[in-house]
Amino acid sequence: MKKIKSYSYRINKNDFVNAGKVSSEIKKNLKKIGFTNKIIRKLAVISYEGEMNIIIHSEGGGIELEIYEDKITLNIRDIGPGIDDVELAMTEGYSTAPSEVRELGFGAGMGLPNINNCSDDFKITSSENGTKIESTIYLE
Ligand SMILES: Nc1ncnc2c1ncn2[C@@H]1O[C@H](COP(=O)(O)OP(=O)(O)O)[C@@H](O)[C@H]1O
Ligand SMILES: [Mg+2]
């Protein structure tokens, strides 16, 4: 299917000052195009959790938003230590976030499960060089 539009966002490690800015931007752009609230809500959750994971757990990365005639994809990738045990990381409540990050209100361990739940298709690959998530929402 034909690609209609794409956007690219860069996210820096430990950038708590700008936490949530990329997902807000994504939300704004989707709203402008005229997607339903249901679609926008899912993509907002996925991009927010992806953005926070890059800020908290990686050395930096980015999100690509691609809009096709029949689907929207989010590619969330970073350079970083990666995830040793992806299955464990996908468990609700599992988090390795340090105490100073938890004090800021992050580290509930629900990010990856939420991304999975909000996605129609979800793929995660991780190595010692970084992590990549491909999330797809199909448009009805
Ligand atoms: N991009 C990433 N790079 C390295 N580790 C990650 C990344 N994303 C998630 N993780 C690991 O998976 C765990 C669970 O992630 P998540 O469900 O988002 O919970 P939280 O971010 O609240 O810890 C994290 O605590 C971390 O150990
Ligand atoms: Mg998280």
mmCIF file of C-alpha atoms and ligand atoms in Angstrom:
data_model
loop_
_atom_site.group_PDB
_atom_site.id
_atom_site.type_symbol
_atom_site.label_atom_id
_atom_site.label_comp_id
_atom_site.label_asym_id
_atom_site.label_seq_id
_atom_site.Cartn_x
_atom_site.Cartn_y
_atom_site.Cartn_z
ATOM 1 C CA MET A 1 0.000 0.000 0.000
ATOM 2 C CA LYS A 2 1.113 3.522 -0.801
ATOM 3 C CA LYS A 3 2.865 5.584 1.863
ATOM 4 C CA ILE A 4 1.063 8.876 2.389
ATOM 5 C CA LYS A 5 3.250 10.698 4.881
ATOM 6 C CA SER A 6 6.145 10.100 7.244
ATOM 7 C CA TYR A 7 7.635 11.914 10.194
ATOM 8 C CA SER A 8 10.883 11.431 12.088
ATOM 9 C CA TYR A 9 11.589 12.396 15.696
ATOM 10 C CA ARG A 10 14.872 12.246 17.604
ATOM 11 C CA ILE A 11 14.948 11.456 21.344
ATOM 12 C CA ASN A 12 17.877 12.017 23.704
ATOM 13 C CA LYS A 13 18.843 9.925 26.704
ATOM 14 C CA ASN A 14 17.955 11.293 30.154
ATOM 15 C CA ASP A 15 16.035 14.179 28.553
ATOM 16 C CA PHE A 16 13.321 14.339 31.229
ATOM 17 C CA VAL A 17 12.767 18.039 30.511
ATOM 18 C CA ASN A 18 11.308 17.117 27.107
ATOM 19 C CA ALA A 19 9.659 13.861 28.223
ATOM 20 C CA GLY A 20 6.373 13.438 26.366
ATOM 21 C CA LYS A 21 7.075 16.084 23.720
ATOM 22 C CA VAL A 22 7.499 13.644 20.848
ATOM 23 C CA SER A 23 4.278 11.778 21.626
ATOM 24 C CA SER A 24 2.420 15.118 21.919
ATOM 25 C CA GLU A 25 3.798 16.120 18.536
ATOM 26 C CA ILE A 26 2.689 12.805 17.033
ATOM 27 C CA LYS A 27 -0.779 13.257 18.539
ATOM 28 C CA LYS A 28 -1.023 16.787 17.118
ATOM 29 C CA ASN A 29 0.014 15.677 13.632
ATOM 30 C CA LEU A 30 -2.455 12.777 13.610
ATOM 31 C CA LYS A 31 -5.246 15.042 14.794
ATOM 32 C CA LYS A 32 -4.476 17.542 12.007
ATOM 33 C CA ILE A 33 -4.785 14.766 9.428
ATOM 34 C CA GLY A 34 -8.133 13.832 10.963
ATOM 35 C CA PHE A 35 -7.736 10.346 12.435
ATOM 36 C CA THR A 36 -10.310 9.172 14.990
ATOM 37 C CA ASN A 37 -9.704 9.603 18.711
ATOM 38 C CA LYS A 38 -9.536 5.836 19.097
ATOM 39 C CA ILE A 39 -6.629 5.556 16.637
ATOM 40 C CA ILE A 40 -4.906 8.636 18.055
ATOM 41 C CA ARG A 41 -5.202 7.364 21.637
ATOM 42 C CA LYS A 42 -3.488 4.075 20.783
ATOM 43 C CA LEU A 43 -0.659 5.762 18.896
ATOM 44 C CA ALA A 44 -0.225 8.289 21.717
ATOM 45 C CA VAL A 45 0.244 5.500 24.270
ATOM 46 C CA ILE A 46 2.637 3.556 22.045
ATOM 47 C CA SER A 47 4.754 6.593 21.195
ATOM 48 C CA TYR A 48 4.763 7.885 24.787
ATOM 49 C CA GLU A 49 5.940 4.574 26.251
ATOM 50 C CA GLY A 50 8.506 4.176 23.455
ATOM 51 C CA GLU A 51 9.752 7.709 23.991
ATOM 52 C CA MET A 52 10.108 7.187 27.759
ATOM 53 C CA ASN A 53 11.988 3.923 27.280
ATOM 54 C CA ILE A 54 14.494 5.652 25.012
ATOM 55 C CA ILE A 55 14.929 8.476 27.551
ATOM 56 C CA ILE A 56 15.251 6.147 30.546
ATOM 57 C CA HIS A 57 16.870 2.955 29.268
ATOM 58 C CA SER A 58 18.930 3.799 26.157
ATOM 59 C CA GLU A 59 21.750 6.007 24.920
ATOM 60 C CA GLY A 60 19.368 7.813 22.564
ATOM 61 C CA GLY A 61 17.244 7.050 19.549
ATOM 62 C CA GLY A 62 14.158 8.057 17.673
ATOM 63 C CA ILE A 63 10.693 7.325 16.382
ATOM 64 C CA GLU A 64 9.554 7.144 12.749
ATOM 65 C CA LEU A 65 5.856 7.573 12.132
ATOM 66 C CA GLU A 66 4.655 6.302 8.758
ATOM 67 C CA ILE A 67 1.138 6.701 7.475
ATOM 68 C CA TYR A 68 -0.125 4.406 4.716
ATOM 69 C CA GLU A 69 -3.543 4.136 3.091
ATOM 70 C CA ASP A 70 -4.443 1.140 5.256
ATOM 71 C CA LYS A 71 -2.178 1.359 8.326
ATOM 72 C CA ILE A 72 0.033 3.503 10.553
ATOM 73 C CA THR A 73 3.417 2.232 11.708
ATOM 74 C CA LEU A 74 5.699 3.414 14.506
ATOM 75 C CA ASN A 75 9.337 2.376 14.393
ATOM 76 C CA ILE A 76 10.919 3.022 17.776
ATOM 77 C CA ARG A 77 14.661 2.392 17.814
ATOM 78 C CA ASP A 78 17.646 3.214 19.936
ATOM 79 C CA ILE A 79 21.331 2.707 20.404
ATOM 80 C CA GLY A 80 21.913 1.288 23.855
ATOM 81 C CA PRO A 81 22.469 -1.755 26.036
ATOM 82 C CA GLY A 82 19.417 -3.574 24.681
ATOM 83 C CA ILE A 83 17.241 -5.993 26.635
ATOM 84 C CA ASP A 84 18.746 -9.270 27.890
ATOM 85 C CA ASP A 85 15.483 -11.117 28.392
ATOM 86 C CA VAL A 86 12.723 -9.674 26.225
ATOM 87 C CA GLU A 87 10.079 -12.051 27.573
ATOM 88 C CA LEU A 88 10.821 -10.949 31.139
ATOM 89 C CA ALA A 89 10.843 -7.287 30.089
ATOM 90 C CA MET A 90 7.371 -7.798 28.570
ATOM 91 C CA THR A 91 5.990 -8.926 31.964
ATOM 92 C CA GLU A 92 3.571 -6.440 33.575
ATOM 93 C CA GLY A 93 5.291 -4.658 36.465
ATOM 94 C CA TYR A 94 8.835 -5.701 35.568
ATOM 95 C CA SER A 95 11.207 -2.736 35.627
ATOM 96 C CA THR A 96 14.911 -2.108 36.046
ATOM 97 C CA ALA A 97 14.381 1.664 36.339
ATOM 98 C CA PRO A 98 16.685 3.086 39.062
ATOM 99 C CA SER A 99 15.259 4.725 42.194
ATOM 100 C CA GLU A 100 15.898 8.304 40.999
ATOM 101 C CA VAL A 101 13.778 7.560 37.896
ATOM 102 C CA ARG A 102 11.007 5.993 40.027
ATOM 103 C CA GLU A 103 10.998 9.107 42.198
ATOM 104 C CA LEU A 104 10.082 11.066 39.065
ATOM 105 C CA GLY A 105 7.048 8.787 38.696
ATOM 106 C CA PHE A 106 8.389 6.484 35.967
ATOM 107 C CA GLY A 107 9.313 2.826 36.101
ATOM 108 C CA ALA A 108 5.946 1.139 36.670
ATOM 109 C CA GLY A 109 6.975 -1.619 34.298
ATOM 110 C CA MET A 110 3.870 -1.220 32.138
ATOM 111 C CA GLY A 111 5.446 0.409 29.077
ATOM 112 C CA LEU A 112 6.183 -2.633 26.915
ATOM 113 C CA PRO A 113 2.918 -4.442 27.894
ATOM 114 C CA ASN A 114 0.964 -1.264 27.009
ATOM 115 C CA ILE A 115 2.725 -0.933 23.667
ATOM 116 C CA ASN A 116 1.882 -4.554 22.918
ATOM 117 C CA ASN A 117 -1.765 -4.169 23.999
ATOM 118 C CA CYS A 118 -2.316 -1.019 21.937
ATOM 119 C CA SER A 119 -0.705 -2.464 18.789
ATOM 120 C CA ASP A 120 -2.452 -4.566 16.148
ATOM 121 C CA ASP A 121 0.996 -5.918 15.198
ATOM 122 C CA PHE A 122 3.955 -5.745 17.561
ATOM 123 C CA LYS A 123 7.541 -6.801 16.951
ATOM 124 C CA ILE A 124 10.500 -6.220 19.260
ATOM 125 C CA THR A 125 14.111 -7.060 18.508
ATOM 126 C CA SER A 126 16.962 -6.288 20.850
ATOM 127 C CA SER A 127 20.705 -6.873 20.928
ATOM 128 C CA GLU A 128 23.635 -5.545 22.953
ATOM 129 C CA ASN A 129 23.686 -2.626 20.455
ATOM 130 C CA GLY A 130 20.140 -1.438 20.949
ATOM 131 C CA THR A 131 16.432 -2.087 20.686
ATOM 132 C CA LYS A 132 13.884 -1.812 17.894
ATOM 133 C CA ILE A 133 10.104 -1.938 18.177
ATOM 134 C CA GLU A 134 7.817 -2.053 15.158
ATOM 135 C CA SER A 135 4.203 -1.321 15.991
ATOM 136 C CA THR A 136 1.365 -1.301 13.475
ATOM 137 C CA ILE A 137 -2.198 -0.037 13.738
ATOM 138 C CA TYR A 138 -4.555 -1.006 10.924
ATOM 139 C CA LEU A 139 -7.047 1.550 9.685
ATOM 140 C CA GLU A 140 -10.532 0.228 9.153
HETATM 141 N N1 LIG B 1 14.821 0.713 24.920
HETATM 142 C C1 LIG B 1 15.232 -0.056 25.919
HETATM 143 N N2 LIG B 1 16.550 -0.326 26.106
HETATM 144 C C2 LIG B 1 16.958 -1.120 27.120
HETATM 145 N N3 LIG B 1 16.132 -1.698 28.006
HETATM 146 C C3 LIG B 1 14.807 -1.473 27.874
HETATM 147 C C4 LIG B 1 14.280 -0.643 26.846
HETATM 148 N N4 LIG B 1 12.937 -0.622 26.948
HETATM 149 C C5 LIG B 1 12.637 -1.385 27.998
HETATM 150 N N5 LIG B 1 13.748 -1.918 28.571
HETATM 151 C C6 LIG B 1 13.823 -2.839 29.716
HETATM 152 O O1 LIG B 1 12.529 -3.446 29.879
HETATM 153 C C7 LIG B 1 12.003 -3.116 31.169
HETATM 154 C C8 LIG B 1 10.484 -2.961 31.085
HETATM 155 O O2 LIG B 1 10.144 -1.850 30.273
HETATM 156 P P1 LIG B 1 8.757 -1.116 30.523
HETATM 157 O O3 LIG B 1 7.686 -2.155 30.447
HETATM 158 O O4 LIG B 1 8.654 0.027 29.586
HETATM 159 O O5 LIG B 1 8.855 -0.629 32.017
HETATM 160 P P2 LIG B 1 9.644 0.616 32.670
HETATM 161 O O6 LIG B 1 10.123 1.498 31.561
HETATM 162 O O7 LIG B 1 8.602 1.267 33.523
HETATM 163 O O8 LIG B 1 10.783 0.037 33.446
HETATM 164 C C9 LIG B 1 12.744 -1.868 31.569
HETATM 165 O O9 LIG B 1 12.755 -1.673 32.979
HETATM 166 C C10 LIG B 1 14.145 -2.129 31.033
HETATM 167 O O10 LIG B 1 14.835 -3.054 31.833
HETATM 168 MG MG MG B 2 8.889 2.050 30.052
#
